Coordinates of C-alpha atoms in Angstrom, one line a residue:
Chain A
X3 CA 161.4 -8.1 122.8
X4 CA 163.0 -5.4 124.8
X5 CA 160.5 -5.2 126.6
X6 CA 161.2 -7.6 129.1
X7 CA 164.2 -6.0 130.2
X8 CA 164.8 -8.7 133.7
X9 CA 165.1 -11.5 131.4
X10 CA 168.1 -9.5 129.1
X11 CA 169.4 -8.4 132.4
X12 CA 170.2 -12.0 132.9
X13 CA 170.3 -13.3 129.7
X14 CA 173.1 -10.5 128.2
X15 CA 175.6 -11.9 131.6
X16 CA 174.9 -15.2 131.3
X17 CA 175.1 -15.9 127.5
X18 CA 179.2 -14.2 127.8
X19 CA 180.1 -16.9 130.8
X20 CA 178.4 -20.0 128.9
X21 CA 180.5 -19.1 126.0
X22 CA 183.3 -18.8 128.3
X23 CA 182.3 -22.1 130.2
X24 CA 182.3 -24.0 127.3
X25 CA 185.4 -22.4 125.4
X26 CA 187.3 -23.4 128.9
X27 CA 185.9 -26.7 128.7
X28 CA 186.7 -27.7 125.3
X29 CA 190.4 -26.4 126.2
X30 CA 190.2 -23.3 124.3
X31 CA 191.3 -21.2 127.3
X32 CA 193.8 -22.4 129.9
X33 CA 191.5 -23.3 133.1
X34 CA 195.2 -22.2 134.7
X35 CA 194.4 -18.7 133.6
X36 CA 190.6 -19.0 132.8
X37 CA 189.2 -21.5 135.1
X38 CA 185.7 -21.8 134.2
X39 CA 182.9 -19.5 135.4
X40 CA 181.0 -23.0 137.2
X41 CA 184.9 -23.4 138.8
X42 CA 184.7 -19.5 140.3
X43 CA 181.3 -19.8 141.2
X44 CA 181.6 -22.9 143.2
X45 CA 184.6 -21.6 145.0
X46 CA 182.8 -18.3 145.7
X47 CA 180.1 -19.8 147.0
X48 CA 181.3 -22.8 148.7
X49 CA 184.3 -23.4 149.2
X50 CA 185.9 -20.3 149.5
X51 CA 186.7 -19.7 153.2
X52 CA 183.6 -17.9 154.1
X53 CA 184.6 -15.6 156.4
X54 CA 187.6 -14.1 154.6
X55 CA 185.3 -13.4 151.5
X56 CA 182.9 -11.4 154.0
X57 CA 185.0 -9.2 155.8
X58 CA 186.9 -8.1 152.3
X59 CA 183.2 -7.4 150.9
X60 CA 182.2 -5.8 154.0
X61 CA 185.5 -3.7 154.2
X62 CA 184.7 -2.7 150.8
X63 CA 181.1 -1.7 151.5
X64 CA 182.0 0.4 154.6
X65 CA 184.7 2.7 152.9
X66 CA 181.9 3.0 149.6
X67 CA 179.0 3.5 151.9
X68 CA 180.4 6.5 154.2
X69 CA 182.7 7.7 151.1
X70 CA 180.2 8.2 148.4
X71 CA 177.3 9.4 151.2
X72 CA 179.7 12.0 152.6
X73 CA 181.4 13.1 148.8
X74 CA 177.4 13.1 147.0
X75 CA 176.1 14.8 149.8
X76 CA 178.3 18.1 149.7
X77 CA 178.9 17.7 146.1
X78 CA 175.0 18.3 145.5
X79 CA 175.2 21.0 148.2
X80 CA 178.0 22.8 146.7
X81 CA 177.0 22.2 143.3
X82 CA 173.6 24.0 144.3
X83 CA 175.3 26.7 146.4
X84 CA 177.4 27.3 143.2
X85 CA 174.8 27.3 141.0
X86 CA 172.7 30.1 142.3
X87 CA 175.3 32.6 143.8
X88 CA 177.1 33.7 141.0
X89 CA 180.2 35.2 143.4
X90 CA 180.5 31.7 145.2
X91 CA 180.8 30.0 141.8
X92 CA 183.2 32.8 140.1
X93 CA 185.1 32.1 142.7
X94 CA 185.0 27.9 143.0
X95 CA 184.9 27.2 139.5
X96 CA 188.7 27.3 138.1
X97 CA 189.4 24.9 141.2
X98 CA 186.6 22.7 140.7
X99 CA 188.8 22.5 136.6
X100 CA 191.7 22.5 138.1
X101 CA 191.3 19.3 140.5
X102 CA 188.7 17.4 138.5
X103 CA 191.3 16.0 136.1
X104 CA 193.8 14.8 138.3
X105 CA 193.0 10.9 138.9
X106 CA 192.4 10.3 142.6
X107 CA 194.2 8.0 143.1
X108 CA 197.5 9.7 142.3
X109 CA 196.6 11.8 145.4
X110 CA 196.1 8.5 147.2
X111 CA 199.5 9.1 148.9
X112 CA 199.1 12.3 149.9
X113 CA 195.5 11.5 151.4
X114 CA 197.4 9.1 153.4
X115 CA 199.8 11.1 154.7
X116 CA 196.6 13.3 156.1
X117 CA 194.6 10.8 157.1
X118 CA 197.0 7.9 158.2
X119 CA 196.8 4.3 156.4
X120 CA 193.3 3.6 158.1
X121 CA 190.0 3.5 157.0
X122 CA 189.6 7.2 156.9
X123 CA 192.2 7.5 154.0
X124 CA 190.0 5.5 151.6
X125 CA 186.9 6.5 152.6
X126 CA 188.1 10.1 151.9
X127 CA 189.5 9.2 148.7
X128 CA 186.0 7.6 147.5
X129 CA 184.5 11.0 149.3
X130 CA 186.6 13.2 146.4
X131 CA 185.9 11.2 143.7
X132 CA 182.4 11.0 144.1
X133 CA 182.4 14.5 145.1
X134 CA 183.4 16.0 141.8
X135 CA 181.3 14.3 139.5
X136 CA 178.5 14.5 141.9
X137 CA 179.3 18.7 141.8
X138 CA 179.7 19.1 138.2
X139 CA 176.6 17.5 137.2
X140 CA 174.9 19.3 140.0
X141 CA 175.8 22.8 139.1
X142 CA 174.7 21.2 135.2
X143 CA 171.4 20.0 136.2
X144 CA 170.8 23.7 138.3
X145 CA 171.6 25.8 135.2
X146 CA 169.0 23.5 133.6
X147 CA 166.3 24.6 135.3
X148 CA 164.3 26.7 133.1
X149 CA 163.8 29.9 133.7
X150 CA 160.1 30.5 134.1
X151 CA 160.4 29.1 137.1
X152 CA 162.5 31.2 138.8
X153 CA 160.1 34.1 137.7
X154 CA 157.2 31.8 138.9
X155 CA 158.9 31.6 142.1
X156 CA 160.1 35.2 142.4
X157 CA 156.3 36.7 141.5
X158 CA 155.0 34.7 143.8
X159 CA 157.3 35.4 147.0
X160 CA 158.3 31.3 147.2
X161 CA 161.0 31.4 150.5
X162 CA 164.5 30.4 150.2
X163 CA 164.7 27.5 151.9
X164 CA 161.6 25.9 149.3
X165 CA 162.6 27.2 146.2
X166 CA 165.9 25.3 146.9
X167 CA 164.1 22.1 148.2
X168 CA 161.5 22.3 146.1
X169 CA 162.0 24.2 142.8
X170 CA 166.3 23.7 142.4
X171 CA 166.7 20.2 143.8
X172 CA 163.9 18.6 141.7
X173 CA 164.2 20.6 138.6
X174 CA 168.1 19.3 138.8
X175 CA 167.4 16.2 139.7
X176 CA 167.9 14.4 136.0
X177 CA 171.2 15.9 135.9
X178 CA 172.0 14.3 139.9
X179 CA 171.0 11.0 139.2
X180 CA 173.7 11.1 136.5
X181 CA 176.2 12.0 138.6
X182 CA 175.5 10.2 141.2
X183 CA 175.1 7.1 138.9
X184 CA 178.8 7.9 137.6
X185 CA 179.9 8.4 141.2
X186 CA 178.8 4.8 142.1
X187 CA 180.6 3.3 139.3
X188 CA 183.5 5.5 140.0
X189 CA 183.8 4.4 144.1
X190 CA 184.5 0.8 143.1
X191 CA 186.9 1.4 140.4
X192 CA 188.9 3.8 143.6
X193 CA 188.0 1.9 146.1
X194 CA 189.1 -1.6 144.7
X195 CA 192.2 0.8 143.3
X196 CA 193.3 2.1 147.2
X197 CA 192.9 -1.5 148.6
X198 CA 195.9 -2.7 146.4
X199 CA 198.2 -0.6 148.1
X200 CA 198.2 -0.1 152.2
X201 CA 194.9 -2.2 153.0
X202 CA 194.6 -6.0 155.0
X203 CA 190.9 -6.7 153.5
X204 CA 188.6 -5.3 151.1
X205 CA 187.8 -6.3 147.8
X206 CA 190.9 -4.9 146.3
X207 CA 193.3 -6.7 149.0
X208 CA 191.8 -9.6 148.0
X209 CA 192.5 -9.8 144.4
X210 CA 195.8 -8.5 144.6
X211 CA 196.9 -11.1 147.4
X212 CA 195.1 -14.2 145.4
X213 CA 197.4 -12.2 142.4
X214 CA 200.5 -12.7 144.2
X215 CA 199.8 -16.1 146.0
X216 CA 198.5 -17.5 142.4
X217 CA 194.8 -18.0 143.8
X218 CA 193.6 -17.3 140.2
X219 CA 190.1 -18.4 141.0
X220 CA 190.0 -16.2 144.2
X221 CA 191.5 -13.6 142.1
X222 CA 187.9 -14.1 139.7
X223 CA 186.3 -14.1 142.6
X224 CA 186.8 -10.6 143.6
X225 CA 186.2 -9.8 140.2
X226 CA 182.7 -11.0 140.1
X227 CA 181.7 -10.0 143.2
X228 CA 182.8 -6.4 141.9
X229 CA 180.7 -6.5 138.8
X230 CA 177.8 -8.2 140.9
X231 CA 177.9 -4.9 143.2
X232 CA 178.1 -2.3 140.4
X233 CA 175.2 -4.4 138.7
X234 CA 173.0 -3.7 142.4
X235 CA 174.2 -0.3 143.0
X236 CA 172.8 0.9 139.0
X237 CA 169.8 -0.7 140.1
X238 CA 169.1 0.3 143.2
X239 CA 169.7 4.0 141.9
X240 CA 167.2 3.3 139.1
X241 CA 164.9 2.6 141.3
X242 CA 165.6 4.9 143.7
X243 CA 165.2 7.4 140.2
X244 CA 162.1 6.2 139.5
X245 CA 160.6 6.1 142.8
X246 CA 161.5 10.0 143.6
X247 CA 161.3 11.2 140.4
X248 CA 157.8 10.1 139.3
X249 CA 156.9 12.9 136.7
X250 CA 159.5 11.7 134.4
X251 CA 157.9 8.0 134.2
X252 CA 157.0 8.8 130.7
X253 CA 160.6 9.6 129.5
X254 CA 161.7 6.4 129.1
Chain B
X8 CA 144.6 49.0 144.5
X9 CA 145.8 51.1 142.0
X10 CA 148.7 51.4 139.5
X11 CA 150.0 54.3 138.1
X12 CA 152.4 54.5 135.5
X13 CA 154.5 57.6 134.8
X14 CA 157.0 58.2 132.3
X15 CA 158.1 55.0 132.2
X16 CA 160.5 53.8 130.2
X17 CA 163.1 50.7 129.4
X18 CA 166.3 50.1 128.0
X19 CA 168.2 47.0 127.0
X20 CA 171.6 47.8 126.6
X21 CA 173.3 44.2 124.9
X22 CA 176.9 44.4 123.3
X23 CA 177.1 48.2 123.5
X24 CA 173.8 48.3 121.5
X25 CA 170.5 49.8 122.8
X26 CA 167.0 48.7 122.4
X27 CA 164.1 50.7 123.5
X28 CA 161.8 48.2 124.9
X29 CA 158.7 50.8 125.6
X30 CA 159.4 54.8 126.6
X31 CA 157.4 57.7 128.0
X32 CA 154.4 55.3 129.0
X33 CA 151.6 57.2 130.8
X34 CA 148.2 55.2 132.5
X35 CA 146.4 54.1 135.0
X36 CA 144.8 51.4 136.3
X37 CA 142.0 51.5 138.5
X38 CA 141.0 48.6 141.4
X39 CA 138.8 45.9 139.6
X40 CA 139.4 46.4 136.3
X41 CA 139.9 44.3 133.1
X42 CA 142.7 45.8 131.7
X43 CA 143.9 44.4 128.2
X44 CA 147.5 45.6 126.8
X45 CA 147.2 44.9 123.5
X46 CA 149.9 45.4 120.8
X47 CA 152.0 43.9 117.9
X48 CA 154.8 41.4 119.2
X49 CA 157.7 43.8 119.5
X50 CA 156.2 46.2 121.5
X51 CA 157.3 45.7 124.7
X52 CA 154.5 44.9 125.9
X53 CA 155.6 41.4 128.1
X54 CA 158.2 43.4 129.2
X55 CA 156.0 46.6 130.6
X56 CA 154.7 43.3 132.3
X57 CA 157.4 42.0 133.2
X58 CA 158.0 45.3 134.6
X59 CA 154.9 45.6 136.8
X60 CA 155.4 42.1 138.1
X61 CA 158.7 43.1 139.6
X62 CA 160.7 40.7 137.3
X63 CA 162.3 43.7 135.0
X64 CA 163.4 47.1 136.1
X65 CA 162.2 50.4 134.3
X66 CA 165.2 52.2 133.2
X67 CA 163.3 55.7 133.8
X68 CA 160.0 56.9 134.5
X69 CA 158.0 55.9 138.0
X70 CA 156.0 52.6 138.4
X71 CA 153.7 53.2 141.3
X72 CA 152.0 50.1 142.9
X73 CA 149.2 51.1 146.0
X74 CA 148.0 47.8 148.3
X75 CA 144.4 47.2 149.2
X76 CA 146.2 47.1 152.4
X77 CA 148.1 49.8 152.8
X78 CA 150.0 47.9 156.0
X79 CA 150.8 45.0 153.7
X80 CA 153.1 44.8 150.4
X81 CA 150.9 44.2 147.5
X82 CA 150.6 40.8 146.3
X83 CA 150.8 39.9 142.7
X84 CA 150.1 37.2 141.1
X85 CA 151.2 35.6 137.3
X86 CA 149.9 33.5 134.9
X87 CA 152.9 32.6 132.1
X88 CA 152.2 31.8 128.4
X89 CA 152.6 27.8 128.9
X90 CA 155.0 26.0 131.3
X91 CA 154.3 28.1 134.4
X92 CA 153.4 25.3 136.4
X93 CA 156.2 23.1 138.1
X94 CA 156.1 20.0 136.2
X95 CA 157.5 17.7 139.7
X96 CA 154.5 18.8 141.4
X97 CA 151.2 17.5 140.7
X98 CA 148.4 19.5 140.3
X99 CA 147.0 20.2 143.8
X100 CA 150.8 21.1 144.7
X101 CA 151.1 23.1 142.2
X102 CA 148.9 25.5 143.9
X103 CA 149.3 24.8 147.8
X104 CA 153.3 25.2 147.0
X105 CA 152.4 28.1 146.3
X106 CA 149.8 29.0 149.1
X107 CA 152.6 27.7 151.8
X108 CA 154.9 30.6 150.6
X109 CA 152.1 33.2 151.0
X110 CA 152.1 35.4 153.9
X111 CA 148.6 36.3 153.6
X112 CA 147.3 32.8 153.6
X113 CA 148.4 31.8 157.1
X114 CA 146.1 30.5 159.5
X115 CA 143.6 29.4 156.5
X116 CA 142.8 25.7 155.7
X117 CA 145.0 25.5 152.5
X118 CA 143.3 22.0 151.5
X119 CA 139.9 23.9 151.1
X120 CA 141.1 26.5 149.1
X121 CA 142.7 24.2 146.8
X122 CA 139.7 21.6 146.6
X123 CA 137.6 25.2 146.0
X124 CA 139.8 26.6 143.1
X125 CA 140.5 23.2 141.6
X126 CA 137.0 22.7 141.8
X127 CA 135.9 26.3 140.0
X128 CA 138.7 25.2 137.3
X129 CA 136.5 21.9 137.0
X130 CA 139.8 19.6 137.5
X131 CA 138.7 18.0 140.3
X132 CA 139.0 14.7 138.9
X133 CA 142.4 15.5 138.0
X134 CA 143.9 16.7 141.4
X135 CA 146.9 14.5 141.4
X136 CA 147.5 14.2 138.2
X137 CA 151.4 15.4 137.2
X138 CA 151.3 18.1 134.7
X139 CA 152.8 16.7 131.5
X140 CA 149.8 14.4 131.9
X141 CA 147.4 17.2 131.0
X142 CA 146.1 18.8 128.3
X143 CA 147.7 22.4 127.6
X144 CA 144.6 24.0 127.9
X145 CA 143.9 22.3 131.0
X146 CA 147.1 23.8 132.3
X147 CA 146.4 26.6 131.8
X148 CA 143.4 26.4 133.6
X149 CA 145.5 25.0 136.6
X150 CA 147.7 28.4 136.3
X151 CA 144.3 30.4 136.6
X152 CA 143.2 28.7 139.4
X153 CA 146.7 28.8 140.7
X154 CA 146.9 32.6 140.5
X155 CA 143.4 33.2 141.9
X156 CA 144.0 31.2 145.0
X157 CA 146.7 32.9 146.1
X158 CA 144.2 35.9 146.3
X159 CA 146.5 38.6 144.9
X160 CA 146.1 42.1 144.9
X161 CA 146.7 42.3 141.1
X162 CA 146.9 39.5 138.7
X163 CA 148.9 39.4 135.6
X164 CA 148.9 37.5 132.4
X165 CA 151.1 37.1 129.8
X166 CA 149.2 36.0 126.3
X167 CA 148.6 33.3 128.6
X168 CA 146.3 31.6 125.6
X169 CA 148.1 32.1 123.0
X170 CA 148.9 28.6 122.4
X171 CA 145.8 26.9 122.5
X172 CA 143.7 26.0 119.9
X173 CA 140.7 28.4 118.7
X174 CA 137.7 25.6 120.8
X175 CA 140.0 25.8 123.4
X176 CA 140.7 29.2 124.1
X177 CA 136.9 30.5 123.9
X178 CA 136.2 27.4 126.7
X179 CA 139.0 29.6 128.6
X180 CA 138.2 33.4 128.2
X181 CA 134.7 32.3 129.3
X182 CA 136.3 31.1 132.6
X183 CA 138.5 33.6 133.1
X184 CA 135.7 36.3 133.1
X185 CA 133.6 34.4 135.2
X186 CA 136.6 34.0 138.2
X187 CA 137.1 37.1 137.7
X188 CA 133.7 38.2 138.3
X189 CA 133.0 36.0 141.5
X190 CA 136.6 37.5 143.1
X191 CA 136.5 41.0 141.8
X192 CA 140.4 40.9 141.2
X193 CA 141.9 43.3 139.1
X194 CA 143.6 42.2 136.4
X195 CA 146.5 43.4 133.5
X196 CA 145.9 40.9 130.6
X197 CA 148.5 41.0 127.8
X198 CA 147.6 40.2 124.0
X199 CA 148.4 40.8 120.6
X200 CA 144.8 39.0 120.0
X201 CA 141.9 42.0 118.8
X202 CA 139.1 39.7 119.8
X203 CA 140.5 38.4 122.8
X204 CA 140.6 42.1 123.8
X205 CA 137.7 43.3 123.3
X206 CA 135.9 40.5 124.6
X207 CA 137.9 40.1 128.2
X208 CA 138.8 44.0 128.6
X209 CA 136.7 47.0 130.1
X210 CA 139.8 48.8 128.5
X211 CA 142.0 48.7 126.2
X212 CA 145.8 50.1 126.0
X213 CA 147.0 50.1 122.8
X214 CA 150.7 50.3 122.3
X215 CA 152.6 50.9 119.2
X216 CA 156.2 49.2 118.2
X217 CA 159.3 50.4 118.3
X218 CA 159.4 51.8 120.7
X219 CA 156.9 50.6 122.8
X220 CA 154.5 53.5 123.3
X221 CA 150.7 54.2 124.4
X222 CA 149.3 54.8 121.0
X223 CA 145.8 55.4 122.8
X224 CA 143.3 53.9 125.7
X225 CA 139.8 52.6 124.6
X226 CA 136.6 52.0 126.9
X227 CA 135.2 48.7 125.9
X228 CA 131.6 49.7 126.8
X229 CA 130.2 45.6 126.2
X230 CA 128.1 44.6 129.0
X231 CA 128.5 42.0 131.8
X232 CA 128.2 39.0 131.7
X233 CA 129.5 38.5 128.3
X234 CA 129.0 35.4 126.6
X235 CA 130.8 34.9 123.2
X236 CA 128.5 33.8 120.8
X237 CA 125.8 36.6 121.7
X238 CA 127.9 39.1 122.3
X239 CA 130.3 38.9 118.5
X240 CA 126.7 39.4 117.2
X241 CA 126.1 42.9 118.5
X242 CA 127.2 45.4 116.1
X243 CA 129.2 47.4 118.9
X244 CA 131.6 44.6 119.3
X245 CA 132.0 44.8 115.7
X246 CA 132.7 48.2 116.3
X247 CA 135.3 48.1 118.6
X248 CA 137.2 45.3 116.6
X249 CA 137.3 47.0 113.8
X250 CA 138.4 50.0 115.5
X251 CA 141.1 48.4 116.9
X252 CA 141.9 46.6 113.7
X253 CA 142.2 50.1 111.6
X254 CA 144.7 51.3 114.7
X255 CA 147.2 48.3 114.9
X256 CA 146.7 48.5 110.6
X257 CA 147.9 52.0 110.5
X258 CA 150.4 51.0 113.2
X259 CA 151.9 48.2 110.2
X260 CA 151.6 51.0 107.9
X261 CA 153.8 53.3 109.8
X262 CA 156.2 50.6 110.6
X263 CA 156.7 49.5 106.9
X264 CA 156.8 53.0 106.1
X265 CA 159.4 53.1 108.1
X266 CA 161.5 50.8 107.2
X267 CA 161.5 51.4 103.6
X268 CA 163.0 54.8 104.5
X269 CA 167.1 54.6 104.0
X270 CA 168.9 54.3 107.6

């Protein structure tokens, strides 16, 4: 039954707003509070105003796009830098603990004060969170890779630059796709999180304004457009997994 | 080509405890040879390896390494006991990755060496095929061909058998001798297997445990080409087995011996 995992993709989603549809329906929930999931989607989709909707989604997009690209990209660097030269991660590491735990966006404020109220200031603060999960599951996946092949590469004289690309990177890879998969999850949740506060559009912006103006159903509609997005980016990086990572089609 | 080996001698030191790997080892080994290492696990004899492949340093003695080539560093070459190869890359990778990195093979037509060594292995058929997808023997035939194409000065191998199945592992020492014959490589082949030795080797270095010494060097004087089943009928390979079999036996006997005696 599992098998056919699209139609529980659909099915798990949907089965959770028909019950919700018809509890609203038969008055069990307030529409006030709970207007139906039918309600939310027709306004999404129709007759929200169109273009407001787009610009907070695409204002969203932008500071995940160019935040998670530019905090995955040195976080896997880094986390392999840190991972093979001993020195460089002696030295890194107690920050790396140090900084992990504090929640970004308690440091929202002082990224602002950096980087101004602009765009730069979230997309930084998506950058950092990425960043660290990204680097700690990097420098995981590195320490994973077995042994042998090191000597295998060693004996046989393998250069820097392809040991790296092509014995470090893929033998870490597992441990990346986890991180990055957390990083993903973690850019909307900051994201949405840095738009409450200091933004005029974005996904964020938009729930908390339809939260003060009492636009409940505009207030679901960010909501769902949020789950909708973390439900295509864990896809597209499963199938971004798959495609570059073809030895492991077996695992699952 | 040749090796020699003088004094040589290692020492793990772990938790302000020391553990002679091998000491005061003494050999040679001469361009073209077979050369079997055989001794009880515990002997340090993956380390004296290990060693010679550059991966462990000696701790005393002299390790001395002369090129074909004297203008060029000698190449080596290294076939693991299982898991060598890289399991992201598929077969043919697996051995141009390693081609690519080679100084020596620059200028040639990697794709025909590949095709030529995947071919000698008979895996043509299973030139893009990921690892884990294979059998271990064939493997291991993938890290043979691997370490052959890279046409190394010396090639190495680590009990690089050991985990195969009786069937398959005959199949295998048969095409190891006869790669080894058509490219004239010489070769350090490490085994706690009698048979295996006496049936690869043109010599023999027996080593006894701790520590790790030469306990004596034996000419295996089979002819070429060998072929199992005729040659474990000859009465000199019977010989030499049981030869080897009363050494490594009075080797036990010494080790029990010793450890009966209160520290």
């Amino acid at each position: 039954m599992l098998k056919n995992r699209y139609f529980w993709l659909f099915m798990s989603p949907l089965s959770i707003l028909l019950l919700w549809e018809t509890s609203t329906r038969s008055g069990l929930l307030d529409p006030r509070f709970f207007p139906a999931p039918s309600a939310i989607f027709n306004y999404l989709l129709f007759t929200s105003p169109s273009e407001g909707l787009w610009v907070d989604i695409s204002a969203s997009l932008y500071r995940i796009f160019w935040g998670y690209l530019a905090g995955c990209a040195s976080g896997i660097a880094l986390g392999v830098i840190m991972g093979l030269n001993h020195t460089v991660r002696v030295m890194i590491y107690p920050l790396v603990a140090l900084l992990y735990p504090i929640p970004k966006i308690a440091i929202l404020p002082l990224i602002m004060l950096v980087f101004g109220i602009g765009e730069m200031s979230k997309i930084v603060i998506v950058a950092i969170g990425s960043f660290f999960l990204v680097l700690i599951n990097t420098l995981h996946g590195v320490d994973s890779v077995a042994k042998i092949y090191h000597d295998v590469a060693q004996v046989y004289r393998i250069k820097k630059h392809n040991f790296i690309l092509r014995v470090i990177l893929p033998g870490a890879s597992p441990a990346i796709f986890t991180g990055l998969k957390l990083a993903i999850g973690y850019s909307l949740v900051i994201v949405v999180a840095a738009e409450f506060s200091g933004a005029d559009a974005g996904i964020g912006y938009l729930i908390w304004q339809s939260w003060e103006t009492f636009s409940i159903k505009a207030m679901y509609a960010g909501i769902f457009v949020i789950g909708a997005l973390g439900l295509a980016f864990s896809l597209t990086l499963n199938f971004l997994e798959r495609r570059l990572t073809p030895w492991r089609d077996d695992d699952k | 080509m040749h090796i020699s080996v003088t004094r040589l001698g290692k020492t793990f030191f772990r938790k302000k405890q020391q553990t002679i790997a091998y000491e005061n080892l003494n050999f040679h080994i001469r361009q073209g040879e077979f050369f079997c290492i055989l001794g009880p696990s515990g002997c340090g004899k993956t380390s004296l390896l290990r060693t010679i492949a550059g991966l462990e340093a000696a701790t005393s003695g002299e390790l001395n390494i002369q090129p074909l080539d004297s203008s060029k560093p000698s190449s080596i070459g290294m076939v693991f006991q299982e898991h060598g190869l890289f399991p992201w890359m598929t077969i043919r990778n697996n051995i141009r990755f390693l081609l690519e990195n080679n100084a020596h093979m620059v200028g040639y037509d990697l794709d025909a060496i590949v095709n030529e060594f995947i071919h000698l292995v008979g895996l043509t058929k299973f030139a893009d095929y990921f690892p884990h997808q294979l059998s271990g023997g064939m493997r291991q035939r993938v890290s043979i061909a691997r370490s052959f194409a890279n046409e190394p000065d010396i090639l190495l191998m680590d009990e690089p058998f050991v985990f195969l199945d009786y069937q398959t592992r005959c199949a295998l020492h048969g095409l190891l001798l006869e790669i080894w014959q058509r490219k004239k490589k010489t070769l350090v082949f490490v085994t706690h297997d009698i048979e295996e030795a006496v049936f690869l080797a043109d010599r023999v270095l027996v080593m006894s445990a701790h520590p790790g010494t030469v306990k004596t060097i034996i000419d295996i004087s089979l002819p070429r080409p060998r072929d199992f089943l005729t040659l474990r009928k000859l009465p000199a390979y019977q010989n030499q087995v049981n030869e080897l079999m009363e050494l490594l036996r009075a080797e036990d006997e010494a080790l029990d011996h010793n450890n009966k005696q209160p520290v």
